[in-house]
Amino acid sequence: MTGSLGGLRFALVGPGRVGTSLAGWIAARGGRLQQVAGRSDRPAATLAAELDGEATRLEALDTAAADLLLLAVPDDELAGVAGVLARRPQAGVALHTCGSRGATVLAPLAAAGVATGSLHPLMAFPGRLPTPPAGLICALDGAPAALALAARLTAAFGAESLVVEESQRDAYHLAAVLSAGGLVTLLALAAEVARGAGLPKSLRRGYGTLARAALESALAASEPIDALTGPWRRGDRGTVERELALLAAAAHGDGKTVAGLARTALRLLAARGELGADAAALRRALADPGFLDRYGGGC
Ligand SMILES: NC(=O)c1ccc[n+]([C@@H]2O[C@H](COP(=O)([O-])OP(=O)(O)OC[C@H]3O[C@@H](n4cnc5c(N)ncnc54)[C@H](OP(=O)(O)O)[C@@H]3O)[C@@H](O)[C@H]2O)c1
């Protein structure tokens, strides 16, 4: 446990993956959950029983006695939920946990005098995380009082905080999506390709070792693309064409995705001035719409 949040009274809307995690982290540092509201009743009741708070309905939530109102609902629900909450007295600070939106999505609460902001933990939460992961960074924005409380929470989690402005949010979040969901999707496609060829399941460990090694090199490099290896970098056109043809035969459109990925890799390598002659020729071939039609697969 890193910092203390002793005496902090908070309420939570959205006892899902992120909401239950953050509520647990805050409570473990001395914060006191007063109320929790969700869409369905059971998750709120379960968390309330665990952390000694009270489960309530969103429409009835009055958090005026709390220091913090934490909103961890799906992105597209935030504005509507803020509108409902603004009809009743609320805590002095409200923070949401969405990475792609800044404080302004909570405009109805700001108009009601609440200091609004966001605290986005830059981490994948496939379920409730019992403790803050090592190396966690949280992106913050908002009004001064909201920023100050968000920074206090982040420090108590032992995490680093930095301000990501509203205008940077789409790019910030897209980079997060590619770093997590993008990587996972590529691994899932690799597993599907291997399964489709009837390769033994035990190979999965080998691909895991390969992926970990590639990730480590990419993270250690001054630019991730410097760690690129394989037929795209070498410009092995015959290999690339056979492999795209394999995907094209599956006819689910992933040939185009992989060809696009190869184009992106070669564009990034070229920008680093690291494109060999064969790779440059492959890049030109990939830019030809006829090539894509042949190997891109149907969408
Ligand atoms: N999961 C991640 O990896 C991750 C990482 C960082 C940030 N975030 C952000 O954190 C937020 C929550 O994501 P999550 O993954 O924790 O979602 P989640 O697991 O689906 O949880 C969402 C919670 O909000 C409740 N909810 C939905 N609509 C509501 C409404 N209209 N009124 C009240 N409660 C409502 C849900 O209740 P029901 O279950 O009853 O529908 C559920 O308890 C999102 O903004 C997301 O972008 C997510």
GROMACS .gro file of C-alpha atoms and ligand atoms in nm:
model
  347
    1MET     CA    1   0.000   0.000   0.000
    2THR     CA    2   0.153   0.333  -0.106
    3GLY     CA    3  -0.029   0.647   0.010
    4SER     CA    4  -0.311   0.717   0.248
    5LEU     CA    5  -0.660   0.833   0.156
    6GLY     CA    6  -0.778   0.824   0.518
    7GLY     CA    7  -1.094   1.027   0.564
    8LEU     CA    8  -1.182   1.047   0.193
    9ARG     CA    9  -1.554   0.985   0.151
   10PHE     CA   10  -1.654   0.871  -0.194
   11ALA     CA   11  -1.946   0.746  -0.399
   12LEU     CA   12  -1.931   0.530  -0.711
   13VAL     CA   13  -2.155   0.509  -1.014
   14GLY     CA   14  -2.075   0.200  -1.221
   15PRO     CA   15  -1.957  -0.098  -1.016
   16GLY     CA   16  -1.806  -0.277  -1.317
   17ARG     CA   17  -1.446  -0.378  -1.392
   18VAL     CA   18  -1.287  -0.037  -1.340
   19GLY     CA   19  -1.532   0.090  -1.078
   20THR     CA   20  -1.491  -0.207  -0.842
   21SER     CA   21  -1.113  -0.200  -0.890
   22LEU     CA   22  -1.076   0.170  -0.807
   23ALA     CA   23  -1.324   0.149  -0.520
   24GLY     CA   24  -1.122  -0.138  -0.373
   25TRP     CA   25  -0.792   0.051  -0.414
   26ILE     CA   26  -0.936   0.364  -0.251
   27ALA     CA   27  -1.090   0.168   0.036
   28ALA     CA   28  -0.761  -0.021   0.091
   29ARG     CA   29  -0.595   0.319   0.149
   30GLY     CA   30  -0.847   0.440   0.404
   31GLY     CA   31  -1.116   0.590   0.179
   32ARG     CA   32  -1.475   0.520   0.276
   33LEU     CA   33  -1.734   0.415   0.021
   34GLN     CA   34  -2.059   0.586   0.114
   35GLN     CA   35  -2.287   0.496  -0.177
   36VAL     CA   36  -2.277   0.295  -0.494
   37ALA     CA   37  -2.521   0.290  -0.786
   38GLY     CA   38  -2.528   0.087  -1.105
   39ARG     CA   39  -2.773   0.000  -1.378
   40SER     CA   40  -2.868  -0.341  -1.242
   41ASP     CA   41  -2.900  -0.385  -0.866
   42ARG     CA   42  -2.682  -0.682  -0.783
   43PRO     CA   43  -2.325  -0.552  -0.854
   44ALA     CA   44  -2.395  -0.239  -0.647
   45ALA     CA   45  -2.538  -0.447  -0.361
   46THR     CA   46  -2.237  -0.682  -0.368
   47LEU     CA   47  -1.982  -0.397  -0.358
   48ALA     CA   48  -2.180  -0.212  -0.091
   49ALA     CA   49  -2.181  -0.524   0.127
   50GLU     CA   50  -1.806  -0.573   0.077
   51LEU     CA   51  -1.700  -0.214   0.147
   52ASP     CA   52  -1.965  -0.128   0.401
   53GLY     CA   53  -2.141   0.130   0.184
   54GLU     CA   54  -2.499   0.170   0.076
   55ALA     CA   55  -2.641   0.060  -0.260
   56THR     CA   56  -2.881   0.306  -0.414
   57ARG     CA   57  -3.049   0.390  -0.744
   58LEU     CA   58  -2.886   0.642  -0.974
   59GLU     CA   59  -3.192   0.867  -0.974
   60ALA     CA   60  -3.187   0.884  -0.593
   61LEU     CA   61  -2.814   0.942  -0.555
   62ASP     CA   62  -2.729   1.248  -0.344
   63THR     CA   63  -2.356   1.259  -0.267
   64ALA     CA   64  -2.338   1.605  -0.112
   65ALA     CA   65  -2.176   1.453   0.198
   66ALA     CA   66  -1.895   1.292  -0.005
   67ASP     CA   67  -1.564   1.438  -0.122
   68LEU     CA   68  -1.562   1.248  -0.450
   69LEU     CA   69  -1.816   1.116  -0.696
   70LEU     CA   70  -1.649   0.857  -0.919
   71LEU     CA   71  -1.817   0.766  -1.249
   72ALA     CA   72  -1.703   0.441  -1.410
   73VAL     CA   73  -1.987   0.380  -1.655
   74PRO     CA   74  -1.945   0.299  -2.029
   75ASP     CA   75  -1.822   0.597  -2.235
   76ASP     CA   76  -2.151   0.653  -2.415
   77GLU     CA   77  -2.346   0.658  -2.087
   78LEU     CA   78  -2.139   0.933  -1.924
   79ALA     CA   79  -2.325   1.239  -2.053
   80GLY     CA   80  -2.668   1.094  -1.972
   81VAL     CA   81  -2.560   0.979  -1.626
   82ALA     CA   82  -2.410   1.323  -1.554
   83GLY     CA   83  -2.741   1.479  -1.657
   84VAL     CA   84  -2.935   1.258  -1.415
   85LEU     CA   85  -2.688   1.320  -1.131
   86ALA     CA   86  -2.695   1.698  -1.181
   87ARG     CA   87  -3.059   1.703  -1.069
   88ARG     CA   88  -2.955   1.635  -0.708
   89PRO     CA   89  -2.682   1.773  -0.480
   90GLN     CA   90  -2.347   1.604  -0.546
   91ALA     CA   91  -1.991   1.591  -0.410
   92GLY     CA   92  -1.757   1.884  -0.470
   93VAL     CA   93  -1.553   1.679  -0.719
   94ALA     CA   94  -1.666   1.433  -0.986
   95LEU     CA   95  -1.415   1.224  -1.183
   96HIS     CA   96  -1.483   0.984  -1.468
   97THR     CA   97  -1.252   0.704  -1.581
   98CYS     CA   98  -1.293   0.724  -1.959
   99GLY     CA   99  -0.974   0.773  -2.162
  100SER     CA  100  -1.128   0.914  -2.478
  101ARG     CA  101  -1.323   1.197  -2.316
  102GLY     CA  102  -1.211   1.495  -2.112
  103ALA     CA  103  -1.392   1.670  -1.829
  104THR     CA  104  -1.648   1.840  -2.054
  105VAL     CA  105  -1.855   1.523  -2.094
  106LEU     CA  106  -1.962   1.593  -1.734
  107ALA     CA  107  -2.089   1.942  -1.832
  108PRO     CA  108  -2.425   1.909  -1.652
  109LEU     CA  109  -2.241   1.848  -1.323
  110ALA     CA  110  -2.000   2.136  -1.391
  111ALA     CA  111  -2.301   2.362  -1.453
  112ALA     CA  112  -2.434   2.254  -1.113
  113GLY     CA  113  -2.112   2.373  -0.946
  114VAL     CA  114  -1.920   2.044  -0.926
  115ALA     CA  115  -1.546   2.050  -1.010
  116THR     CA  116  -1.531   1.792  -1.289
  117GLY     CA  117  -1.240   1.595  -1.429
  118SER     CA  118  -1.114   1.258  -1.540
  119LEU     CA  119  -0.876   0.997  -1.405
  120HIS     CA  120  -0.802   0.735  -1.668
  121PRO     CA  121  -0.590   0.442  -1.554
  122LEU     CA  122  -0.384   0.345  -1.859
  123MET     CA  123  -0.433  -0.025  -1.803
  124ALA     CA  124  -0.647  -0.311  -1.934
  125PHE     CA  125  -0.907  -0.428  -1.682
  126PRO     CA  126  -1.030  -0.765  -1.813
  127GLY     CA  127  -1.191  -0.800  -1.469
  128ARG     CA  128  -1.151  -0.646  -1.125
  129LEU     CA  129  -0.783  -0.582  -1.044
  130PRO     CA  130  -0.722  -0.629  -0.670
  131THR     CA  131  -0.424  -0.390  -0.654
  132PRO     CA  132  -0.284  -0.112  -0.874
  133PRO     CA  133  -0.041  -0.268  -1.124
  134ALA     CA  134   0.326  -0.170  -1.103
  135GLY     CA  135   0.420   0.097  -1.355
  136LEU     CA  136   0.066   0.232  -1.380
  137ILE     CA  137   0.022   0.579  -1.534
  138CYS     CA  138  -0.304   0.771  -1.502
  139ALA     CA  139  -0.414   1.044  -1.745
  140LEU     CA  140  -0.588   1.336  -1.577
  141ASP     CA  141  -0.767   1.650  -1.678
  142GLY     CA  142  -1.025   1.887  -1.539
  143ALA     CA  143  -1.087   2.183  -1.313
  144PRO     CA  144  -0.815   2.261  -1.056
  145ALA     CA  145  -0.993   2.097  -0.759
  146ALA     CA  146  -1.068   1.787  -0.969
  147LEU     CA  147  -0.710   1.767  -1.094
  148ALA     CA  148  -0.577   1.800  -0.740
  149LEU     CA  149  -0.794   1.517  -0.609
  150ALA     CA  150  -0.718   1.298  -0.912
  151ALA     CA  151  -0.345   1.354  -0.852
  152ARG     CA  152  -0.386   1.267  -0.484
  153LEU     CA  153  -0.563   0.941  -0.571
  154THR     CA  154  -0.302   0.852  -0.832
  155ALA     CA  155  -0.017   0.914  -0.590
  156ALA     CA  156  -0.191   0.702  -0.327
  157PHE     CA  157  -0.211   0.418  -0.584
  158GLY     CA  158   0.166   0.444  -0.627
  159ALA     CA  159   0.105   0.547  -0.989
  160GLU     CA  160   0.238   0.829  -1.201
  161SER     CA  161   0.000   1.095  -1.325
  162LEU     CA  162   0.011   1.324  -1.625
  163VAL     CA  163  -0.232   1.570  -1.775
  164VAL     CA  164  -0.382   1.478  -2.111
  165GLU     CA  165  -0.582   1.768  -2.251
  166GLU     CA  166  -0.926   1.728  -2.403
  167SER     CA  167  -0.789   1.803  -2.754
  168GLN     CA  168  -0.537   1.516  -2.723
  169ARG     CA  169  -0.784   1.260  -2.594
  170ASP     CA  170  -0.874   1.082  -2.920
  171ALA     CA  171  -0.509   1.031  -3.011
  172TYR     CA  172  -0.421   0.932  -2.654
  173HIS     CA  173  -0.697   0.674  -2.643
  174LEU     CA  174  -0.635   0.537  -2.994
  175ALA     CA  175  -0.272   0.473  -2.896
  176ALA     CA  176  -0.401   0.288  -2.588
  177VAL     CA  177  -0.645   0.082  -2.796
  178LEU     CA  178  -0.367  -0.021  -3.036
  179SER     CA  179  -0.131  -0.103  -2.748
  180ALA     CA  180  -0.384  -0.332  -2.579
  181GLY     CA  181  -0.674  -0.445  -2.799
  182GLY     CA  182  -0.469  -0.413  -3.118
  183LEU     CA  183  -0.196  -0.643  -2.986
  184VAL     CA  184  -0.450  -0.891  -2.849
  185THR     CA  185  -0.636  -0.901  -3.182
  186LEU     CA  186  -0.315  -0.971  -3.372
  187LEU     CA  187  -0.231  -1.257  -3.136
  188ALA     CA  188  -0.585  -1.391  -3.175
  189LEU     CA  189  -0.553  -1.380  -3.555
  190ALA     CA  190  -0.215  -1.557  -3.533
  191ALA     CA  191  -0.375  -1.829  -3.318
  192GLU     CA  192  -0.662  -1.866  -3.566
  193VAL     CA  193  -0.422  -1.900  -3.861
  194ALA     CA  194  -0.223  -2.169  -3.677
  195ARG     CA  195  -0.540  -2.353  -3.574
  196GLY     CA  196  -0.675  -2.333  -3.929
  197ALA     CA  197  -0.367  -2.518  -4.056
  198GLY     CA  198  -0.408  -2.789  -3.792
  199LEU     CA  199  -0.082  -2.695  -3.616
  200PRO     CA  200  -0.042  -2.845  -3.267
  201LYS     CA  201  -0.189  -2.646  -2.978
  202SER     CA  202   0.143  -2.671  -2.794
  203LEU     CA  203   0.290  -2.427  -3.050
  204ARG     CA  204   0.095  -2.154  -2.871
  205ARG     CA  205   0.371  -2.143  -2.609
  206GLY     CA  206   0.627  -2.091  -2.884
  207TYR     CA  207   0.430  -1.805  -3.036
  208GLY     CA  208   0.400  -1.661  -2.684
  209THR     CA  209   0.777  -1.669  -2.641
  210LEU     CA  210   0.818  -1.507  -2.981
  211ALA     CA  211   0.563  -1.236  -2.906
  212ARG     CA  212   0.718  -1.158  -2.566
  213ALA     CA  213   1.066  -1.130  -2.718
  214ALA     CA  214   0.939  -0.901  -2.997
  215LEU     CA  215   0.751  -0.685  -2.746
  216GLU     CA  216   1.057  -0.656  -2.522
  217SER     CA  217   1.276  -0.551  -2.816
  218ALA     CA  218   1.017  -0.301  -2.940
  219LEU     CA  219   0.988  -0.146  -2.593
  220ALA     CA  220   1.365  -0.131  -2.552
  221ALA     CA  221   1.424   0.027  -2.895
  222SER     CA  222   1.438   0.404  -2.935
  223GLU     CA  223   1.146   0.367  -3.181
  224PRO     CA  224   0.937   0.045  -3.171
  225ILE     CA  225   0.963  -0.005  -3.550
  226ASP     CA  226   1.342  -0.041  -3.516
  227ALA     CA  227   1.272  -0.385  -3.365
  228LEU     CA  228   1.087  -0.510  -3.675
  229THR     CA  229   1.212  -0.845  -3.806
  230GLY     CA  230   1.079  -1.092  -4.062
  231PRO     CA  231   0.981  -1.097  -4.429
  232TRP     CA  232   0.836  -0.743  -4.437
  233ARG     CA  233   1.166  -0.595  -4.324
  234ARG     CA  234   1.371  -0.817  -4.554
  235GLY     CA  235   1.135  -0.753  -4.845
  236ASP     CA  236   1.083  -1.126  -4.910
  237ARG     CA  237   0.809  -1.071  -5.162
  238GLY     CA  238   0.751  -1.440  -5.248
  239THR     CA  239   0.692  -1.527  -4.882
  240VAL     CA  240   0.466  -1.227  -4.830
  241GLU     CA  241   0.258  -1.312  -5.139
  242ARG     CA  242   0.211  -1.677  -5.038
  243GLU     CA  243   0.104  -1.575  -4.687
  244LEU     CA  244  -0.140  -1.312  -4.812
  245ALA     CA  245  -0.284  -1.569  -5.053
  246LEU     CA  246  -0.345  -1.799  -4.755
  247LEU     CA  247  -0.549  -1.528  -4.586
  248ALA     CA  248  -0.725  -1.434  -4.909
  249ALA     CA  249  -0.842  -1.795  -4.939
  250ALA     CA  250  -1.010  -1.765  -4.599
  251ALA     CA  251  -1.217  -1.481  -4.756
  252HIS     CA  252  -1.291  -1.293  -4.434
  253GLY     CA  253  -1.105  -0.982  -4.543
  254ASP     CA  254  -0.806  -1.024  -4.311
  255GLY     CA  255  -0.569  -1.038  -4.608
  256LYS     CA  256  -0.635  -0.667  -4.655
  257THR     CA  257  -0.573  -0.605  -4.286
  258VAL     CA  258  -0.238  -0.783  -4.290
  259ALA     CA  259  -0.132  -0.622  -4.619
  260GLY     CA  260  -0.224  -0.286  -4.462
  261LEU     CA  261  -0.017  -0.371  -4.157
  262ALA     CA  262   0.282  -0.455  -4.378
  263ARG     CA  263   0.238  -0.122  -4.560
  264THR     CA  264   0.231   0.062  -4.229
  265ALA     CA  265   0.544  -0.121  -4.111
  266LEU     CA  266   0.731  -0.032  -4.430
  267ARG     CA  267   0.613   0.332  -4.418
  268LEU     CA  268   0.743   0.361  -4.061
  269LEU     CA  269   1.074   0.194  -4.153
  270ALA     CA  270   1.113   0.428  -4.451
  271ALA     CA  271   1.057   0.727  -4.224
  272ARG     CA  272   1.347   0.599  -4.013
  273GLY     CA  273   1.562   0.573  -4.326
  274GLU     CA  274   1.593   0.197  -4.275
  275LEU     CA  275   1.428   0.058  -4.585
  276GLY     CA  276   1.651  -0.181  -4.783
  277ALA     CA  277   1.611  -0.214  -5.163
  278ASP     CA  278   1.400  -0.534  -5.144
  279ALA     CA  279   1.178  -0.387  -4.874
  280ALA     CA  280   1.132  -0.072  -5.083
  281ALA     CA  281   1.026  -0.290  -5.379
  282LEU     CA  282   0.780  -0.475  -5.155
  283ARG     CA  283   0.645  -0.141  -5.036
  284ARG     CA  284   0.582  -0.033  -5.396
  285ALA     CA  285   0.408  -0.364  -5.471
  286LEU     CA  286   0.186  -0.328  -5.166
  287ALA     CA  287   0.086   0.021  -5.276
  288ASP     CA  288  -0.047  -0.117  -5.608
  289PRO     CA  289  -0.426  -0.163  -5.589
  290GLY     CA  290  -0.397  -0.462  -5.824
  291PHE     CA  291  -0.171  -0.637  -5.572
  292LEU     CA  292  -0.422  -0.580  -5.296
  293ASP     CA  293  -0.707  -0.706  -5.516
  294ARG     CA  294  -0.514  -1.024  -5.580
  295TYR     CA  295  -0.412  -1.096  -5.224
  296GLY     CA  296  -0.630  -0.875  -5.010
  297GLY     CA  297  -0.915  -1.122  -4.979
  298GLY     CA  298  -1.283  -1.033  -4.995
  299CYS     CA  299  -1.426  -0.800  -4.734
  300LIG     N1  300  -1.205  -0.209  -1.898
  300LIG     C1  301  -1.093  -0.141  -1.920
  300LIG     O1  302  -0.991  -0.202  -1.955
  300LIG     C2  303  -1.087   0.008  -1.897
  300LIG     C3  304  -0.961   0.066  -1.871
  300LIG     C4  305  -0.954   0.202  -1.841
  300LIG     C5  306  -1.071   0.280  -1.843
  300LIG     N2  307  -1.190   0.221  -1.873
  300LIG     C6  308  -1.309   0.308  -1.874
  300LIG     O2  309  -1.381   0.290  -1.752
  300LIG     C7  310  -1.522   0.303  -1.777
  300LIG     C8  311  -1.594   0.176  -1.732
  300LIG     O3  312  -1.544   0.068  -1.807
  300LIG     P1  313  -1.558  -0.083  -1.753
  300LIG     O4  314  -1.475  -0.166  -1.842
  300LIG     O5  315  -1.538  -0.089  -1.606
  300LIG     O6  316  -1.712  -0.110  -1.786
  300LIG     P2  317  -1.805  -0.224  -1.725
  300LIG     O7  318  -1.725  -0.334  -1.664
  300LIG     O8  319  -1.901  -0.258  -1.834
  300LIG     O9  320  -1.882  -0.150  -1.609
  300LIG     C9  321  -1.970  -0.046  -1.634
  300LIG    C10  322  -2.056  -0.027  -1.512
  300LIG    O10  323  -2.143   0.083  -1.535
  300LIG    C11  324  -2.278   0.043  -1.508
  300LIG     N3  325  -2.367   0.121  -1.591
  300LIG    C12  326  -2.383   0.115  -1.725
  300LIG     N4  327  -2.472   0.206  -1.765
  300LIG    C13  328  -2.513   0.270  -1.655
  300LIG    C14  329  -2.607   0.373  -1.630
  300LIG     N5  330  -2.675   0.428  -1.732
  300LIG     N6  331  -2.627   0.414  -1.504
  300LIG    C15  332  -2.558   0.358  -1.402
  300LIG     N7  333  -2.468   0.258  -1.418
  300LIG    C16  334  -2.447   0.217  -1.543
  300LIG    C17  335  -2.279  -0.102  -1.540
  300LIG    O11  336  -2.390  -0.163  -1.479
  300LIG     P3  337  -2.453  -0.298  -1.541
  300LIG    O12  338  -2.348  -0.401  -1.527
  300LIG    O13  339  -2.572  -0.322  -1.458
  300LIG    O14  340  -2.485  -0.265  -1.685
  300LIG    C18  341  -2.146  -0.147  -1.481
  300LIG    O15  342  -2.156  -0.161  -1.343
  300LIG    C19  343  -1.537   0.333  -1.927
  300LIG    O16  344  -1.544   0.472  -1.945
  300LIG    C20  345  -1.408   0.279  -1.985
  300LIG    O17  346  -1.371   0.347  -2.104
  300LIG    C21  347  -1.202   0.088  -1.898
   0.00000   0.00000   0.00000
